[in-house]
Short mmCIF file of C-alpha atoms in Angstrom, two decimals:
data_model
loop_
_atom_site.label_atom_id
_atom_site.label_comp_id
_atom_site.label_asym_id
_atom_site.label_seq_id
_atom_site.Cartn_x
_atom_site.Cartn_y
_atom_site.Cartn_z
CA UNK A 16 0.00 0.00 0.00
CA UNK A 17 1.31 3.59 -0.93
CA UNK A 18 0.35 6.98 0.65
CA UNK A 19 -1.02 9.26 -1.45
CA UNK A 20 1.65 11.79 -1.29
CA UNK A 21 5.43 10.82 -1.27
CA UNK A 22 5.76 11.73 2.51
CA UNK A 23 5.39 8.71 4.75
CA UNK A 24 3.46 8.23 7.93
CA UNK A 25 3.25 5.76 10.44
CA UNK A 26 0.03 5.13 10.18
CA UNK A 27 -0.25 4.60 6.69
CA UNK A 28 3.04 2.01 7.35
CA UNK A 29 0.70 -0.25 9.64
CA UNK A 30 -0.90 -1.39 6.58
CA UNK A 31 2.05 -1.17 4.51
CA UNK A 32 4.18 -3.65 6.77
CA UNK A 33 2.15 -6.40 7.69
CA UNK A 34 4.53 -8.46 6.22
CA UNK A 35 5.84 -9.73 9.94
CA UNK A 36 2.29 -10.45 10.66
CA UNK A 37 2.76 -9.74 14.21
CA UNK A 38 -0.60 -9.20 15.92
CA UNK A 39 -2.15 -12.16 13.46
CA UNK A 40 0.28 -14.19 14.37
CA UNK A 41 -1.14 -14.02 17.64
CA UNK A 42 -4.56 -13.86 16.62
CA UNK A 43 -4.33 -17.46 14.33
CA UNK A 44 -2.83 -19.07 16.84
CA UNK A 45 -5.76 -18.69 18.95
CA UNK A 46 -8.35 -18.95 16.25
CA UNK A 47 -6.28 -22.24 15.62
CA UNK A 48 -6.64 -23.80 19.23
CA UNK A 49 -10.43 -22.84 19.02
CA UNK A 50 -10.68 -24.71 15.52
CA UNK A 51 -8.99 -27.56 16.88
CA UNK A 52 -11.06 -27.65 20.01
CA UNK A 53 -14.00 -27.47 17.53
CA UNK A 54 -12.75 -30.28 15.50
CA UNK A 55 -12.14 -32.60 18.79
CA UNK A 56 -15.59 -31.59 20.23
CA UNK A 57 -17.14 -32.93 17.28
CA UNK A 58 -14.98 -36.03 16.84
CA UNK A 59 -15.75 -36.87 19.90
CA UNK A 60 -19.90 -36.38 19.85
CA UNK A 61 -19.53 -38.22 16.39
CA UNK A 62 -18.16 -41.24 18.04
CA UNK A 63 -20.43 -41.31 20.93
CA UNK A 64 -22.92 -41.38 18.05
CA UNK A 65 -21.44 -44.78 16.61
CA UNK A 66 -20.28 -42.32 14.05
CA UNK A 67 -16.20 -42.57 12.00
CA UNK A 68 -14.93 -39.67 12.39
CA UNK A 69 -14.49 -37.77 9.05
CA UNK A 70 -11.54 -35.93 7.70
CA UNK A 71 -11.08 -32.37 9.00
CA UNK A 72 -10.76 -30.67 5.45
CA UNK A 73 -11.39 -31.61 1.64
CA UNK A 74 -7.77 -32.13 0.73
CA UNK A 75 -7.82 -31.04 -2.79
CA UNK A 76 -10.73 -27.88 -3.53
CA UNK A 77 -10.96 -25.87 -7.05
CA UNK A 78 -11.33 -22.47 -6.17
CA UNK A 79 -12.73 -19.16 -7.40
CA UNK A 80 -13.14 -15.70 -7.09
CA UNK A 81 -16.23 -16.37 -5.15
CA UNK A 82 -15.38 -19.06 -3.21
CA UNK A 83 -11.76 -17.69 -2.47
CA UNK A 84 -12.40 -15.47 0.79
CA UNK A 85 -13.90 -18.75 2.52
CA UNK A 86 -12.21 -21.37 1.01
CA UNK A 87 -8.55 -19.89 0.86
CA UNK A 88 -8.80 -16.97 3.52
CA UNK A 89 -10.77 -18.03 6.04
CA UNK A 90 -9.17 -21.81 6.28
CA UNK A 91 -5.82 -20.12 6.24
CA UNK A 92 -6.21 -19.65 10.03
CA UNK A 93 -6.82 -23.52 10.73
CA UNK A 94 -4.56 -25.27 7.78
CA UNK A 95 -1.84 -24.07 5.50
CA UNK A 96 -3.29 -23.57 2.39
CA UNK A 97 -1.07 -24.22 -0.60
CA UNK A 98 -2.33 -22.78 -4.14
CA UNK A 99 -1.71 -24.38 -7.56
CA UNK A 100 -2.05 -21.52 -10.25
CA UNK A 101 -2.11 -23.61 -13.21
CA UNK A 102 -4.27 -23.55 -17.00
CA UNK A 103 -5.40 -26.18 -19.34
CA UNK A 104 -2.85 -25.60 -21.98
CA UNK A 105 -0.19 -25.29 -19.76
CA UNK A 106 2.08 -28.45 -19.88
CA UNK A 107 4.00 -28.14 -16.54
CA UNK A 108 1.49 -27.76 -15.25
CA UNK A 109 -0.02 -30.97 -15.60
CA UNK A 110 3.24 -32.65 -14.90
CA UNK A 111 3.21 -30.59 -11.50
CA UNK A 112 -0.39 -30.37 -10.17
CA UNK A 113 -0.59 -34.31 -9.62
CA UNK A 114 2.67 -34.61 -7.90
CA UNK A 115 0.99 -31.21 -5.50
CA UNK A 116 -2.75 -33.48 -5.55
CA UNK A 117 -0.12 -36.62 -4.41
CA UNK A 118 1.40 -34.94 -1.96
CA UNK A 119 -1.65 -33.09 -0.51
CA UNK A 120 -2.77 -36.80 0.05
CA UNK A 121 0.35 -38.46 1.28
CA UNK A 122 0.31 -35.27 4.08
CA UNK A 123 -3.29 -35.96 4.82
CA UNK A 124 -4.52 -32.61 6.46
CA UNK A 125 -1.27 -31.15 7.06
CA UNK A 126 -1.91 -28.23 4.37
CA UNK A 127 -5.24 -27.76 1.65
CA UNK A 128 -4.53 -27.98 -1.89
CA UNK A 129 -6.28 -24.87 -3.46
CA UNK A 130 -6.54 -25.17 -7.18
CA UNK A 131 -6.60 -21.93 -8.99
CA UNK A 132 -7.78 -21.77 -12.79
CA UNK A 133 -5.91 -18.91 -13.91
CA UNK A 134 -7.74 -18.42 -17.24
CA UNK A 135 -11.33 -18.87 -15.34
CA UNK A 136 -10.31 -16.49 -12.29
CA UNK A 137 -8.11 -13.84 -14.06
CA UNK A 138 -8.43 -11.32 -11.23
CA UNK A 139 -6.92 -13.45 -8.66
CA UNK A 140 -3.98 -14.33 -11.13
CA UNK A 141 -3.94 -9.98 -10.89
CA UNK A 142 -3.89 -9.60 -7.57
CA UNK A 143 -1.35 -11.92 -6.93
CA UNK A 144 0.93 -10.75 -9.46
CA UNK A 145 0.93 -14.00 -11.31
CA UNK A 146 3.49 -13.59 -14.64
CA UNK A 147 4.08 -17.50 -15.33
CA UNK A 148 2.56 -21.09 -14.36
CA UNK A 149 2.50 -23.28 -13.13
CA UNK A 150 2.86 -20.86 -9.70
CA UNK A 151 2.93 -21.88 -6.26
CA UNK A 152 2.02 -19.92 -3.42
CA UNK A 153 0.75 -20.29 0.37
CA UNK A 154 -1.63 -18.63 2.63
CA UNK A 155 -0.99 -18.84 6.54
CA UNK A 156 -3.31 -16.89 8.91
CA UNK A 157 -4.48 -14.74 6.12
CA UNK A 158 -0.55 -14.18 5.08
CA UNK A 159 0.87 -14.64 1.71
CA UNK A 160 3.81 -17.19 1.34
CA UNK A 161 5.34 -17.24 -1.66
CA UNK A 162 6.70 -20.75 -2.81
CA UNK A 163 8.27 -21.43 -6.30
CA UNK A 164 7.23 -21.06 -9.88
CA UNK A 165 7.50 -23.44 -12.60
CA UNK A 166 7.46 -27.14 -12.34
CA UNK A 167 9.51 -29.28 -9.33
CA UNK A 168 10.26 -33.32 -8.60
CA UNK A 169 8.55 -34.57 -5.79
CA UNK A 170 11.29 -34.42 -3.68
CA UNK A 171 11.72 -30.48 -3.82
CA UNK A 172 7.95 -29.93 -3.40
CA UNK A 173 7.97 -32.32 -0.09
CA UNK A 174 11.09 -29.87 0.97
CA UNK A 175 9.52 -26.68 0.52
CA UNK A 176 5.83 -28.23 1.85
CA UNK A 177 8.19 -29.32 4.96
CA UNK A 178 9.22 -25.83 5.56
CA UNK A 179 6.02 -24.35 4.82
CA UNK A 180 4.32 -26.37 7.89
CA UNK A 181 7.21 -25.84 10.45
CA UNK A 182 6.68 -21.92 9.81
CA UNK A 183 2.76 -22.60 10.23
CA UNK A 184 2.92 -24.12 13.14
CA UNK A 185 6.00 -22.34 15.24
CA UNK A 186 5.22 -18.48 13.98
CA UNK A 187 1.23 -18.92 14.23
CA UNK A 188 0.64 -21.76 15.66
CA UNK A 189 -1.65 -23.48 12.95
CA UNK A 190 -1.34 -27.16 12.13
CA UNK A 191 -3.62 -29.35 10.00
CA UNK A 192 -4.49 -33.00 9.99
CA UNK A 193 -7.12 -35.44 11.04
CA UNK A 194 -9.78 -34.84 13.50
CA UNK A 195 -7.97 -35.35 16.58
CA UNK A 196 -8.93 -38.65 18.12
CA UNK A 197 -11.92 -38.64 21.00
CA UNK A 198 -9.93 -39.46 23.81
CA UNK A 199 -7.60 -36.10 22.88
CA UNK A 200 -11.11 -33.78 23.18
CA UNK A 201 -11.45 -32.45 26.53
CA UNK A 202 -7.85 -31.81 26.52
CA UNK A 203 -8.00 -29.53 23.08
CA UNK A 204 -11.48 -28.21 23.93
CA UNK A 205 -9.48 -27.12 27.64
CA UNK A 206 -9.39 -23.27 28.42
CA UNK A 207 -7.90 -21.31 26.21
CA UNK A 208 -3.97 -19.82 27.12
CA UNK A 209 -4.59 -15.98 27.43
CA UNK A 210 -2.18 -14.05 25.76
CA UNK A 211 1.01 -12.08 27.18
CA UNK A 212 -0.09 -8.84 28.97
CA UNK A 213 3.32 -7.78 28.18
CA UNK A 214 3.14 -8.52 24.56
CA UNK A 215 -0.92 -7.33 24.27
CA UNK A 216 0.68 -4.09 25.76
CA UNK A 217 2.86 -4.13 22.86
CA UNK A 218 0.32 -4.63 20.11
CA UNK A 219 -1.63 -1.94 21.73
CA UNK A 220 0.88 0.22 21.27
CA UNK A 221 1.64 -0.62 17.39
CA UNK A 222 -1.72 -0.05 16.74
CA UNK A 223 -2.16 3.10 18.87
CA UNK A 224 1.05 4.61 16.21
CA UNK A 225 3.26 4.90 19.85
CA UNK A 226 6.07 3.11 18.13
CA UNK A 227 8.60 4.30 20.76
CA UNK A 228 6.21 2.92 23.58
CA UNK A 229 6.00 -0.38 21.27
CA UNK A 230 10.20 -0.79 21.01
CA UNK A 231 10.12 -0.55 24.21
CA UNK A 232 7.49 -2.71 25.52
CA UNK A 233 8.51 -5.13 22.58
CA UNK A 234 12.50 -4.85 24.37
CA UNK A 235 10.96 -5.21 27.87
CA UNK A 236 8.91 -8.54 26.46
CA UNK A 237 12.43 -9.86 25.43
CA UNK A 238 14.13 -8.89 28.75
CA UNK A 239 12.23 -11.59 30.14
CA UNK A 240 11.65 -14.34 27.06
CA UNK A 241 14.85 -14.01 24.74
CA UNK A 242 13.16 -16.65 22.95
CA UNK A 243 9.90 -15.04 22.25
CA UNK A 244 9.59 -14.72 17.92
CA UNK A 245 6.45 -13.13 18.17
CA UNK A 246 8.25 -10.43 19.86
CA UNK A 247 11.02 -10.52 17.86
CA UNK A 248 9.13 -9.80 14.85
CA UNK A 249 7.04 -6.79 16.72
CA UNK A 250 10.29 -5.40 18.05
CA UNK A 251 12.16 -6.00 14.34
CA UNK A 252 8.73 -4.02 12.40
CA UNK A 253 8.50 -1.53 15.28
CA UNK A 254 11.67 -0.28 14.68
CA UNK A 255 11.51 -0.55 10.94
CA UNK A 256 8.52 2.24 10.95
CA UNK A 257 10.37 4.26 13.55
CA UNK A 258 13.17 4.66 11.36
CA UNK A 259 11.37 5.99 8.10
CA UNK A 260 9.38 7.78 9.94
CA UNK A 261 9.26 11.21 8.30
CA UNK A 262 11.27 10.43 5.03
CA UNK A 263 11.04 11.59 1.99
CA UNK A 264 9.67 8.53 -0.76
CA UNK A 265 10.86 10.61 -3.82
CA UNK A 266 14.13 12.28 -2.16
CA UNK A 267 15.05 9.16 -0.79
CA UNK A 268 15.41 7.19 -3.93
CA UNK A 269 16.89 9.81 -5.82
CA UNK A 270 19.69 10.39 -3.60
CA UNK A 271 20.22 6.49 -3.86
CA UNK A 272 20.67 6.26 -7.52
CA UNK A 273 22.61 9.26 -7.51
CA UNK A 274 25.47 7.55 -5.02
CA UNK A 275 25.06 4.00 -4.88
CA UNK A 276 28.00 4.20 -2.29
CA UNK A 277 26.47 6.60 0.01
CA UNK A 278 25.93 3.74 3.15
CA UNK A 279 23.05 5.72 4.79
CA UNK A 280 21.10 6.64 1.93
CA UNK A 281 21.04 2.93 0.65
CA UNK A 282 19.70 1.96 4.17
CA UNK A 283 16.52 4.63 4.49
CA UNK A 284 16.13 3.34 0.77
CA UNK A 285 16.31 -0.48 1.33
CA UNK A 286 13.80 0.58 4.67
CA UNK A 287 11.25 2.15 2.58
CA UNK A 288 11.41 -0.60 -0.13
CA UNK A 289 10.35 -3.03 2.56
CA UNK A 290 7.97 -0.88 3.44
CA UNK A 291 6.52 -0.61 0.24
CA UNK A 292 6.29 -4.28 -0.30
CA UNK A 293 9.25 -4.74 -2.19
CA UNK A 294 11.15 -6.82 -0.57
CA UNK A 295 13.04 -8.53 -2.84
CA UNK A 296 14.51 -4.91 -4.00
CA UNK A 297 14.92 -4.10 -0.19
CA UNK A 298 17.14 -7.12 -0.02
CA UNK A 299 18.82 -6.52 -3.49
CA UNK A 300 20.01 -3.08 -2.81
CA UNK A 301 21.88 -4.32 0.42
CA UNK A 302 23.34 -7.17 -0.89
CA UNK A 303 24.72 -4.73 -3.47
CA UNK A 304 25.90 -2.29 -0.91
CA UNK A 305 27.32 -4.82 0.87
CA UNK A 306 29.53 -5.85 -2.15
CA UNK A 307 30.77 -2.65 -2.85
CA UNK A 308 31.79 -1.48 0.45
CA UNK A 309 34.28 -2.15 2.89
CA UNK A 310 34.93 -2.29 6.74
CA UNK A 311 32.68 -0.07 9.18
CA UNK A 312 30.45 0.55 6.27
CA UNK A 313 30.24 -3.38 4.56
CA UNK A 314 29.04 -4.01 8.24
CA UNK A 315 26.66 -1.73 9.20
CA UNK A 316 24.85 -2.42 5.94
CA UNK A 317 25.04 -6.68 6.59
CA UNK A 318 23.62 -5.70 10.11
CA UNK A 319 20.71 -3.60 8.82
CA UNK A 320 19.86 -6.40 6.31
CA UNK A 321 19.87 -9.49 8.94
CA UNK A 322 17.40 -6.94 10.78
CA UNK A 323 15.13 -6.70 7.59
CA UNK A 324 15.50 -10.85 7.61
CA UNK A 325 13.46 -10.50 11.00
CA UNK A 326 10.80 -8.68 9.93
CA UNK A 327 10.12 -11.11 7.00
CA UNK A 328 10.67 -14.33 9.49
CA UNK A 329 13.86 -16.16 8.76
CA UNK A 330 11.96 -19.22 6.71
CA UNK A 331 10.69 -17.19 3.78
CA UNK A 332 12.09 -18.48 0.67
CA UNK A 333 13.04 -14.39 0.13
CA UNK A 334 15.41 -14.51 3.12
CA UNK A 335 16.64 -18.00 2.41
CA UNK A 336 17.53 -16.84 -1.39
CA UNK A 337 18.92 -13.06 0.37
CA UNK A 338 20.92 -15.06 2.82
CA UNK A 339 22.60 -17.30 -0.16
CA UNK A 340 23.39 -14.31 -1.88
CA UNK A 341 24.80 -12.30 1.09
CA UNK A 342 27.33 -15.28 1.85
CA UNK A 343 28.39 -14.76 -1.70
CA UNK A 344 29.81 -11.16 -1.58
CA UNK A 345 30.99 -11.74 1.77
CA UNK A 346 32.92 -14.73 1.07
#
């Protein structure tokens, strides 16, 4: 999302950077232990009924532009949701979209298969920026993943679907499969864990625009749990707004082409490109600055890109691919 005008604002960089999904990370988790609770309640009056229990999701759905809110959005906060762009006349994409309709079986719940006509549903293909198929994307808690493009073996696909539901399931806390078995009910359908009041503080104060009260009640969360990623990635986008707070869009980006050299300007640049949504570019221009510099400066622009890595989350495929390429001008 852009501002109208080239002069940024905090608020409009809430909606801008949600790409650390910070405050739905917190929110999917719990709307996954209430689905799950759901899904165990009813497994359980099922058999008490004489009744199998039924798989939790339809493994393998076509979807549309009408049915994509529900199908794809909504059970994004329950199950990853992988989605197959593909096309009749498309040939790798019939050697692909079996191997994704094998897999989604062989995992059996542990992520939906979306398929996505792109020739029938044009303005999803749009929105998501679709330039080739076959395409292969995610949606976690209402979060776009982006996953590869053009056609894969099996064994690459079961890599990247491996990584996909580890980041589900440790950033938001969503996991598919089966109903969980009766005896496992009253435990899932328990009380619910409140959140942090620490970390709620936090969010409250992202929201609110008090990004200095948020870095530090982000810091203080951390003081406490070193561990916690959910407040890494507040502290690591808190920070991020805080610092392009104010700029320029225009100035910015003129200054950088004008001196590619010029450390500083590279960083409010690569800052405002994340912002913006760009994030391979953010990543690009560092990596770049990175090559061409040396000592105090080659470092302080590595240190500001492993900070951009944490508001992304360090599984995306961008960071992975920015993190190959860094280790290549370094060494």
């Amino acid at each position: 999302m852009q501002p109208r005008n080239s002069r940024l604002n905090s608020s409009a960089l809430r909606g801008a950077v949600d790409l650390a999904a910070v405050k739905a990370a917190g929110e999917a988790a719990q709307k996954a232990e209430q689905a799950r609770a759901e899904r165990a309640r009813q497994a359980a009056a099922a058999e008490a009924d004489g009744v199998a229990p039924q798989s939790a999701y339809q493994l393998v759905i076509d979807v549309t532009e009408d049915t994509f809110e529900t199908e794809v959005v909504q059970r994004s906060t329950e199950v990853p949701v992988v989605i197959d762009f593909w096309a009749e006349w498309c040939g790798p994409c019939k050697q692909l979209s079996p191997i994704l309709e094998g897999l989604a079986e062989e995992y059996a719940g542990a992520f939906v298969l979306a398929k996505i006509d792109v020739d029938a549903n044009q303005l999803i293909a749009q929105q998501f920026g679709i330039q080739g198929i076959p395409a292969v994307m995610a949606v976690v808690a209402g979060q776009l993943v982006p996953l590869f493009q053009g056609a894969e073996s099996a064994a690459n696909v079961r890599k990247v679907l491996d990584q996909l539901i580890l980041v589900a399931e440790q950033r938001f806390g969503i996991s598919g499969g089966a109903v969980a078995p009766a005896g496992e009910a009253a435990e899932a359908a328990g009380p619910q864990r409140p959140e942090d009041p620490a970390l709620a503080a936090a969010h409250d104060a992202l929201d609110a625009g008090d990004l200095g009260g948020a870095i530090q009640a982000y810091r203080n969360v951390l003081a406490d749990q070193p561990g916690n990623t959910e407040a890494k990635l507040g502290l690591a986008q808190a920070e991020l707004l805080k610092r392009v707070e104010g700029l320029d869009l225009q100035a910015v980006r003129a200054a950088a082409a004008a001196d590619p050299k010029d450390v500083g300007t590279q960083l409010q640049a690569a800052d405002l490109d994340l912002v913006g949504g760009h994030v391979e570019d953010a990543f690009g221009r560092l990596v770049d600055t990175v090559g061409r510099t040396f000592g105090e400066d080659r470092d302080t622009a590595r240190l500001r890109l492993l900070e951009l890595f944490e508001v992304i989350g360090p599984e995306d495929p961008r960071v992975v691919a920015a993190r190959t390429a860094l280790a290549r001008v370094l060494f």
